[in-house]
Structures are given as structure tokens and as C-alpha cells.
Tab-separated table of C-alpha atoms in Angstrom:
chain	number	residue	atom	x	y	z
A	250	MET	CA	-24.284	61.086	-23.497
A	251	LYS	CA	-24.022	58.974	-20.343
A	252	LYS	CA	-25.310	56.173	-23.116
A	253	MET	CA	-22.577	56.842	-25.034
A	254	ILE	CA	-20.359	57.261	-21.976
A	255	THR	CA	-20.970	53.732	-20.826
A	256	LEU	CA	-21.185	52.108	-24.078
A	257	PHE	CA	-17.274	53.952	-24.950
A	258	THR	CA	-16.339	52.506	-21.461
A	259	LEU	CA	-17.607	48.904	-22.292
A	260	LEU	CA	-16.082	48.616	-25.353
A	261	ILE	CA	-12.715	49.970	-23.612
A	262	THR	CA	-12.700	47.296	-20.883
A	263	VAL	CA	-13.590	44.556	-23.578
A	264	LEU	CA	-10.440	45.656	-25.429
A	265	ILE	CA	-8.193	45.550	-22.556
A	266	LEU	CA	-9.604	41.660	-21.578
A	267	ILE	CA	-8.897	40.972	-25.246
A	268	SER	CA	-5.291	42.549	-25.281
A	269	CYS	CA	-4.632	40.733	-21.855
A	270	THR	CA	-5.858	37.497	-22.972
A	271	ALA	CA	-3.761	37.728	-26.062
A	272	THR	CA	-0.689	38.375	-23.905
A	273	LYS	CA	-0.859	35.052	-22.397
A	274	ASN	CA	-1.238	33.000	-25.181
A	275	ALA	CA	1.846	30.657	-24.710
A	276	ASP	CA	4.265	29.564	-27.829
A	277	ILE	CA	4.566	26.131	-26.730
A	278	VAL	CA	1.807	24.088	-24.734
A	279	THR	CA	3.009	20.495	-22.932
A	280	THR	CA	0.324	18.067	-21.060
A	281	MET	CA	2.812	17.395	-18.633
A	282	PHE	CA	5.818	18.240	-16.837
A	283	PRO	CA	9.008	16.765	-17.939
A	284	GLN	CA	7.779	18.190	-21.725
A	285	TYR	CA	7.086	21.731	-20.081
A	286	ASP	CA	10.689	21.704	-18.177
A	287	PHE	CA	12.291	20.543	-21.379
A	288	ALA	CA	11.093	23.494	-23.402
A	289	THR	CA	11.594	25.793	-21.053
A	290	GLN	CA	15.259	25.074	-20.268
A	291	ILE	CA	15.615	25.504	-23.795
A	292	VAL	CA	13.712	28.327	-25.044
A	293	LYS	CA	14.627	30.456	-21.628
A	294	ASN	CA	12.626	34.086	-22.263
A	295	LYS	CA	12.522	33.786	-25.953
A	296	LEU	CA	9.208	32.082	-26.443
A	297	THR	CA	6.266	30.955	-23.533
A	298	VAL	CA	5.487	27.552	-22.637
A	299	SER	CA	2.619	26.453	-21.032
A	300	LEU	CA	1.584	23.563	-18.562
A	301	LEU	CA	-2.119	22.400	-19.205
A	302	LEU	CA	-1.910	20.377	-16.147
A	303	PRO	CA	-2.544	22.706	-13.205
A	304	PRO	CA	0.284	21.759	-10.234
A	305	GLY	CA	-0.718	19.513	-7.607
A	306	VAL	CA	-3.409	17.680	-10.068
A	307	GLU	CA	-3.104	13.910	-11.321
A	308	ALA	CA	-1.871	13.445	-14.632
A	309	HIS	CA	-4.486	10.871	-15.155
A	310	ALA	CA	-6.936	12.256	-13.897
A	311	TYR	CA	-7.039	15.351	-16.539
A	312	GLU	CA	-9.494	16.344	-18.511
A	313	SER	CA	-9.058	19.375	-21.305
A	314	THR	CA	-11.151	22.319	-20.923
A	315	SER	CA	-12.636	24.811	-23.854
A	316	LYS	CA	-9.909	27.404	-22.827
A	317	ASP	CA	-7.566	24.621	-22.761
A	318	LEU	CA	-8.399	23.950	-26.708
A	319	VAL	CA	-8.184	27.510	-27.518
A	320	THR	CA	-5.061	27.760	-25.874
A	321	ILE	CA	-3.379	24.671	-28.105
A	322	GLU	CA	-5.071	26.501	-31.375
A	323	GLU	CA	-3.292	29.366	-31.016
A	324	SER	CA	0.303	27.878	-30.092
A	325	LYS	CA	2.857	27.568	-31.890
A	326	LEU	CA	4.040	24.022	-30.664
A	327	PHE	CA	1.810	21.295	-28.999
A	328	ILE	CA	3.637	18.791	-27.236
A	329	PHE	CA	1.736	15.947	-25.413
A	330	THR	CA	2.784	12.748	-24.054
A	331	SER	CA	0.976	10.080	-25.282
A	332	LEU	CA	-2.413	8.714	-26.082
A	333	ASP	CA	-2.675	6.314	-23.431
A	334	ILE	CA	-1.201	9.355	-20.800
A	335	ASP	CA	-3.254	11.776	-22.599
A	336	THR	CA	-6.378	9.591	-22.909
A	337	TRP	CA	-8.827	13.077	-23.423
A	338	ILE	CA	-6.859	13.189	-26.893
A	339	LYS	CA	-8.462	11.361	-29.553
A	340	ASP	CA	-7.319	12.857	-32.772
A	341	PRO	CA	-4.495	14.684	-32.507
A	342	LYS	CA	-4.725	15.783	-36.163
A	343	SER	CA	-8.006	17.728	-34.847
A	344	LEU	CA	-6.123	20.319	-32.541
A	345	GLY	CA	-4.340	23.099	-32.921
A	346	GLY	CA	-4.448	25.857	-35.658
A	347	ASP	CA	-3.352	25.889	-39.125
A	348	GLN	CA	0.598	26.717	-37.730
A	349	THR	CA	0.514	24.748	-34.818
A	350	VAL	CA	3.224	21.584	-34.940
A	351	ILE	CA	2.030	18.915	-32.868
A	352	MET	CA	4.689	16.823	-31.367
A	353	ASN	CA	3.621	13.111	-29.652
A	354	LEU	CA	6.791	12.487	-27.262
A	355	SER	CA	6.155	8.890	-27.045
A	356	GLU	CA	6.789	8.846	-30.716
A	357	HIS	CA	10.367	10.201	-30.368
A	358	TYR	CA	12.559	8.185	-28.302
A	359	ILE	CA	14.310	4.460	-28.692
A	360	LEU	CA	14.956	2.025	-26.329
A	361	GLU	CA	18.112	1.206	-26.505
A	362	GLU	CA	20.029	-1.993	-24.841
A	363	HIS	CA	21.650	-1.439	-21.630
A	364	GLU	CA	23.309	-4.107	-19.726
A	365	HIS	CA	25.467	-4.155	-17.152
A	366	ASP	CA	27.790	-7.783	-16.933
A	367	ASP	CA	25.467	-10.793	-17.526
A	368	LEU	CA	22.664	-9.450	-16.070
A	369	GLY	CA	20.685	-9.268	-19.607
A	370	ALA	CA	18.647	-6.124	-21.318
A	371	ILE	CA	15.656	-4.401	-21.366
A	372	GLU	CA	13.458	-6.635	-22.955
A	373	ASN	CA	11.080	-5.701	-26.313
A	374	ILE	CA	13.919	-3.233	-28.078
A	375	GLY	CA	12.379	-0.846	-29.748
A	376	GLU	CA	9.281	-1.560	-29.078
A	377	HIS	CA	6.512	0.544	-27.004
A	378	GLU	CA	4.198	-1.839	-25.725
A	379	ASP	CA	5.759	-3.205	-22.335
A	380	GLU	CA	3.333	-1.754	-19.299
A	381	ASP	CA	6.595	0.062	-18.260
A	382	GLU	CA	7.091	2.049	-21.206
A	383	LEU	CA	3.859	4.000	-20.398
A	384	HIS	CA	5.752	5.842	-18.190
A	385	PHE	CA	9.199	6.549	-20.815
A	386	TRP	CA	10.244	9.243	-19.557
A	387	VAL	CA	11.271	8.445	-16.141
A	388	ASP	CA	14.699	6.811	-17.674
A	389	PRO	CA	17.593	9.485	-17.786
A	390	VAL	CA	18.606	8.253	-21.430
A	391	ILE	CA	15.309	8.366	-22.757
A	392	ALA	CA	14.897	11.661	-21.212
A	393	MET	CA	17.747	13.002	-22.992
A	394	GLN	CA	16.653	11.587	-26.261
A	395	LEU	CA	13.098	13.752	-25.546
A	396	LEU	CA	14.832	16.888	-24.742
A	397	ASP	CA	16.873	16.433	-28.196
A	398	ALA	CA	13.632	16.069	-29.869
A	399	ILE	CA	12.017	19.129	-28.520
A	400	LEU	CA	14.888	20.979	-29.226
A	401	GLU	CA	15.011	20.356	-33.140
A	402	GLU	CA	10.678	21.172	-33.032
A	403	ILE	CA	11.764	24.402	-31.099
A	404	VAL	CA	14.158	25.450	-34.282
A	405	GLN	CA	11.751	24.511	-36.535
A	406	ILE	CA	9.381	27.173	-35.565
A	407	ASP	CA	11.791	30.103	-34.457
A	408	PRO	CA	14.849	29.250	-36.109
A	409	GLU	CA	15.840	32.764	-35.354
A	410	ASN	CA	17.410	31.474	-32.182
A	411	GLU	CA	18.860	28.461	-33.314
A	412	THR	CA	22.275	29.065	-31.897
A	413	PHE	CA	20.733	29.692	-28.411
A	414	TYR	CA	18.347	27.114	-28.137
A	415	ARG	CA	21.221	24.647	-29.022
A	416	THR	CA	23.729	26.444	-26.472
A	417	ASN	CA	20.613	25.982	-23.889
A	418	ALA	CA	19.780	22.279	-24.605
A	419	GLU	CA	23.674	20.980	-24.687
A	420	ILE	CA	23.848	22.587	-21.165
A	421	TYR	CA	20.648	20.938	-19.799
A	422	TYR	CA	21.768	17.692	-21.540
A	423	GLU	CA	25.759	17.571	-20.107
A	424	GLU	CA	23.850	17.850	-16.695
A	425	LEU	CA	21.117	14.900	-17.107
A	426	GLN	CA	24.209	12.678	-18.384
A	427	ASP	CA	26.339	13.464	-15.276
A	428	LEU	CA	23.622	12.981	-13.333
A	429	HIS	CA	22.593	9.500	-15.149
A	430	GLU	CA	26.619	8.248	-15.189
A	431	SER	CA	27.255	9.454	-11.893
A	432	PHE	CA	24.204	6.786	-10.697
A	433	ASP	CA	25.325	4.116	-13.072
A	434	THR	CA	28.620	4.399	-11.566
A	435	PHE	CA	27.277	3.875	-8.106
A	436	MET	CA	24.732	1.258	-9.115
A	437	GLN	CA	27.869	-0.851	-10.566
A	438	SER	CA	29.796	-0.357	-7.601
A	439	GLY	CA	27.734	-3.129	-5.547
A	440	TYR	CA	24.320	-2.341	-5.625
A	441	ILE	CA	23.298	-4.072	-9.192
A	442	ASP	CA	19.946	-6.140	-8.663
A	443	VAL	CA	19.114	-5.071	-4.751
A	444	ASP	CA	15.696	-4.481	-4.034
A	445	ILE	CA	13.585	-1.274	-2.682
A	446	PHE	CA	10.396	-1.095	-1.639
A	447	PHE	CA	7.445	1.234	-2.770
A	448	ALA	CA	3.906	1.635	-1.641
A	449	GLY	CA	1.223	2.590	-4.470
A	450	HIS	CA	1.261	2.465	-8.347
A	451	ASN	CA	4.962	1.770	-9.660
A	452	ALA	CA	5.466	4.054	-12.693
A	453	LEU	CA	9.642	3.623	-12.604
A	454	GLY	CA	9.955	0.498	-13.834
A	455	LEU	CA	12.447	2.013	-16.987
A	456	PHE	CA	14.024	3.381	-14.437
A	457	GLY	CA	14.499	0.419	-12.299
A	458	LYS	CA	15.202	-1.352	-15.675
A	459	ARG	CA	18.240	1.334	-16.539
A	460	TYR	CA	20.247	0.755	-13.494
A	461	HIS	CA	19.085	-2.558	-12.750
A	462	LEU	CA	17.656	-1.784	-9.488
A	463	HIS	CA	14.603	-3.572	-8.528
A	464	ILE	CA	11.667	-1.711	-7.426
A	465	GLU	CA	9.294	-3.707	-5.023
A	466	SER	CA	5.739	-2.548	-5.226
A	467	LEU	CA	3.964	-3.817	-1.996
A	468	PHE	CA	0.675	-2.940	-3.090
A	469	GLU	CA	0.429	-2.159	-6.884
A	470	SER	CA	-3.822	-1.974	-7.649
A	471	PHE	CA	-3.994	-0.561	-3.961
A	472	LYS	CA	-4.936	3.375	-3.630
A	473	PRO	CA	-2.394	4.557	-1.198
A	474	ASP	CA	-4.236	6.862	0.120
A	475	ALA	CA	-6.700	4.614	1.481
A	476	ASP	CA	-6.958	2.534	4.432
A	477	LEU	CA	-5.385	-1.093	5.031
A	478	THR	CA	-7.072	-3.799	6.004
A	479	SER	CA	-5.920	-5.809	8.882
A	480	SER	CA	-4.307	-8.574	6.851
A	481	GLU	CA	-2.953	-6.283	4.656
A	482	LEU	CA	-1.235	-4.391	7.278
A	483	ILE	CA	0.248	-7.620	8.789
A	484	SER	CA	1.244	-8.733	5.572
A	485	PHE	CA	2.891	-5.552	4.470
A	486	THR	CA	5.006	-5.189	7.517
A	487	GLU	CA	6.022	-8.764	7.528
A	488	ILE	CA	7.607	-8.276	4.042
A	489	ILE	CA	9.640	-5.187	5.284
A	490	LYS	CA	10.655	-6.747	8.675
A	491	GLN	CA	11.993	-9.865	6.679
A	492	ALA	CA	13.270	-7.960	3.935
A	493	GLY	CA	14.994	-5.077	6.738
A	494	VAL	CA	14.413	-2.688	4.891
A	495	HIS	CA	14.029	0.930	6.826
A	496	ILE	CA	12.470	3.515	3.898
A	497	LEU	CA	9.666	3.123	1.813
A	498	PHE	CA	8.993	4.729	-1.113
A	499	ILE	CA	6.071	6.418	-1.915
A	500	GLU	CA	4.751	8.154	-4.920
A	501	GLU	CA	4.578	11.389	-5.590
A	502	LEU	CA	1.020	13.816	-5.189
A	503	ALA	CA	-0.156	10.810	-3.278
A	504	GLU	CA	-1.654	11.113	0.376
A	505	PRO	CA	0.759	8.692	2.486
A	506	LYS	CA	-2.315	6.808	4.350
A	507	ALA	CA	-1.185	3.166	4.047
A	508	ALA	CA	2.461	4.039	4.720
A	509	ASP	CA	1.755	5.992	7.236
A	510	GLN	CA	-0.390	2.721	9.141
A	511	ILE	CA	2.102	0.917	8.184
A	512	THR	CA	5.180	3.307	10.110
A	513	ASN	CA	2.945	3.403	12.704
A	514	GLU	CA	2.425	-0.464	12.932
A	515	LEU	CA	5.762	-0.734	13.022
A	516	ALA	CA	6.699	1.766	15.161
A	517	LYS	CA	4.916	-0.679	18.316
A	518	GLU	CA	7.595	-3.342	17.787
A	519	GLN	CA	10.273	-0.495	17.584
A	520	TYR	CA	10.915	-1.007	14.007
A	521	ASP	CA	11.880	2.376	12.462
A	522	LEU	CA	10.781	2.977	9.122
A	523	GLU	CA	10.593	6.550	7.014
A	524	ILE	CA	8.774	7.414	4.141
A	525	PHE	CA	10.441	8.675	0.842
A	526	GLU	CA	9.237	10.184	-2.114
A	527	LEU	CA	10.219	8.675	-5.214
A	528	HIS	CA	9.114	11.267	-7.944
A	529	ALA	CA	7.806	10.068	-11.802
A	530	TYR	CA	8.130	13.398	-12.769
A	531	HIS	CA	3.784	13.514	-13.498
A	532	ASN	CA	3.343	16.846	-12.426
A	533	LEU	CA	4.615	19.308	-9.276
A	534	THR	CA	3.499	20.965	-6.230
A	535	LYS	CA	2.542	24.449	-6.637
A	536	LYS	CA	5.483	24.994	-3.908
A	537	ASP	CA	7.877	22.963	-6.420
A	538	LEU	CA	6.550	24.799	-9.756
A	539	GLU	CA	6.994	28.404	-7.943
A	540	ASP	CA	10.506	27.470	-6.684
A	541	GLY	CA	11.363	26.697	-10.748
A	542	VAL	CA	12.304	22.942	-9.881
A	543	ARG	CA	13.366	20.863	-13.324
A	544	TYR	CA	13.566	17.603	-13.908
A	545	ALA	CA	16.863	17.515	-13.203
A	546	ASP	CA	16.208	18.548	-9.900
A	547	LEU	CA	13.673	15.654	-9.203
A	548	LEU	CA	16.304	12.864	-10.857
A	549	GLU	CA	18.961	14.231	-8.358
A	550	ARG	CA	16.310	13.896	-5.319
A	551	ASN	CA	15.106	10.593	-6.388
A	552	ILE	CA	18.913	9.226	-6.466
A	553	GLU	CA	19.730	10.750	-3.193
A	554	PHE	CA	16.634	8.792	-1.435
A	555	ILE	CA	17.927	6.060	-3.199
A	556	LYS	CA	21.465	5.997	-2.192
A	557	GLN	CA	20.605	6.614	1.469
A	558	ALA	CA	17.699	3.616	0.734
A	559	LEU	CA	20.472	1.263	-0.175
A	560	ASN	CA	23.352	2.467	2.315
A	561	ASN	CA	20.572	2.065	5.211
A	562	ASN	CA	20.038	-1.196	4.268
A	563	ASN	CA	23.566	-1.996	4.364
A	564	ASP	CA	23.568	-0.615	7.614
């Protein structure tokens, strides 16, 4: 009798665990923050959206787990960034279940010509070969294209809520468009072809090209969380002083060890230098994710920091 009770209890426990696991299966699975945010803003509470990348984790260092593969297989829509970014994906067709739609985000945008007077346009129009284009989502104009593309895929998997999804997408699209147009107007008011300085790998090349903003990287190949040599420290501090800048940008989720070294060294000469984050939208901190921070919020944050830097340089 005791054995039967024990077996019955074990069976109930297993069924509960299975039930709990089933409720966690997401309708839409994403590999990186931009598509997670766009999908979330479109579907709201109609569908569930999952982000495979844990908060605070560097996107390029991510490796999938067997649990992730099961999550993808049981989803209705799987959105990955590109084969160059999501290097753990070898064969997209092998992922997902029979009903899973696989979406390669890098196949859903066009790099449009964008000119200001005689400054020229972005090169390699219509091609995705440029190094900057690895991070195509940082350009707000492209981001709006991605939002539209994701909308169409969502409508395909849940046509019953099409009107709801299109309304949400339109609202978010207009918000992104307003931010883009406002910043574009600001840049054209006297800031075309100006410089800001960045410590680390610059993933915002297309953002810079979009607004004709030069993002000068002090050390592209150097890890921002590593120590600078004395010669590097001297070189970088001289560059900053000669440029007369007082704001240095760093990438998100990076320890600003090198930037802090530069700041401290300049402080010895009574030269003030502030450190600001320039976000490339790869991933969020745990706090930002819990606070519901969106792509639009990060874009607005970037814009405000850049404006502050440019106004500071003019003082």
C-alpha cells in the first residue's frame, strides 16, 4: 500500500512538472534583444516571447543548450539575427519543429541610400558585406524595416489577431520614426561630420553613417576590461586632449577598466572626462530587462548622451 502511494505521489509530481514545463514554452523564440523587443511590442499579451540570451551575457559568447533547442523546436516562430552573429547556428533548417517558422533577420532589410547635401551616401548599397553591416540593427531606419518584417511573420502564425498586431506595430514604428527624424534634424543643424570618441569595439558603424557622425574608436582590438600599457595610456590621453573632448563612450555590458584608467590619468592634469555608455542593443542588464527597457528607450538614451557630448565639445 505504501509503495502504491509512493508511486502515485511520484506520478502526480511528474505530471505537475510536465505541466509547468509546458506552460513555459514560448510562441516566439529570439536570439537577441532587438527582435525580442520588436516581437514583444507587437504581440503584447497575445503570444509569449522568449529571449535565449540571458541578461548581462555578451551575445558573441553565447552557446545554445539542449534546453534551448527544445524551446526552439516547440515554438511557432524562431527569429535569429544572422549566421555571422549567431555562430552556434550551423543549419537553420535543422532547428525548430514541423510547425516552426524560421526567420533570419539579416535577410529582411535593405540598406538605403541616405545623403546630406554633398557628403555622399552609405557605400555598398543593397549588399550585406561591409563590416559595419554585421550590426545592421543599430540603424533606426533598418530597425523599422525589421519591425515590419517581424510583424508579417507574426500575422502568419496568428492571423486571428492581425488587427491588434498591426496597430501595435504602427504605434511603435511611429515612435522610432519620431526619434530618428528628430535626431536627424538635430545633426543637420550643425553637427554633420563631427567626432565622438569610443573605447572598445565600435558596433555602431551604420548608426554613425546614418547620421554622418564619426565614432572614433580609441582601441578597436583592445578589450575595454583589460589594463592599458603605459605607452597606450599616454597615446590615448594625448588623443583626447588634442581633440578637446570631455566625454568618452564605452560599449554596453563592458567593465570600463581601460576607460577608468584614462579618466584617472587625465584627472591628474585637472582634465575632466566623463564615461557614457553607447548601447548597441545586443543584450540588456538584468535590471533593464526587469524594468521593461525597450529598443526605443535605448535609442533615446544614446541620442541624449550623444547630444550632451556634442554640446559639451562646443562649449
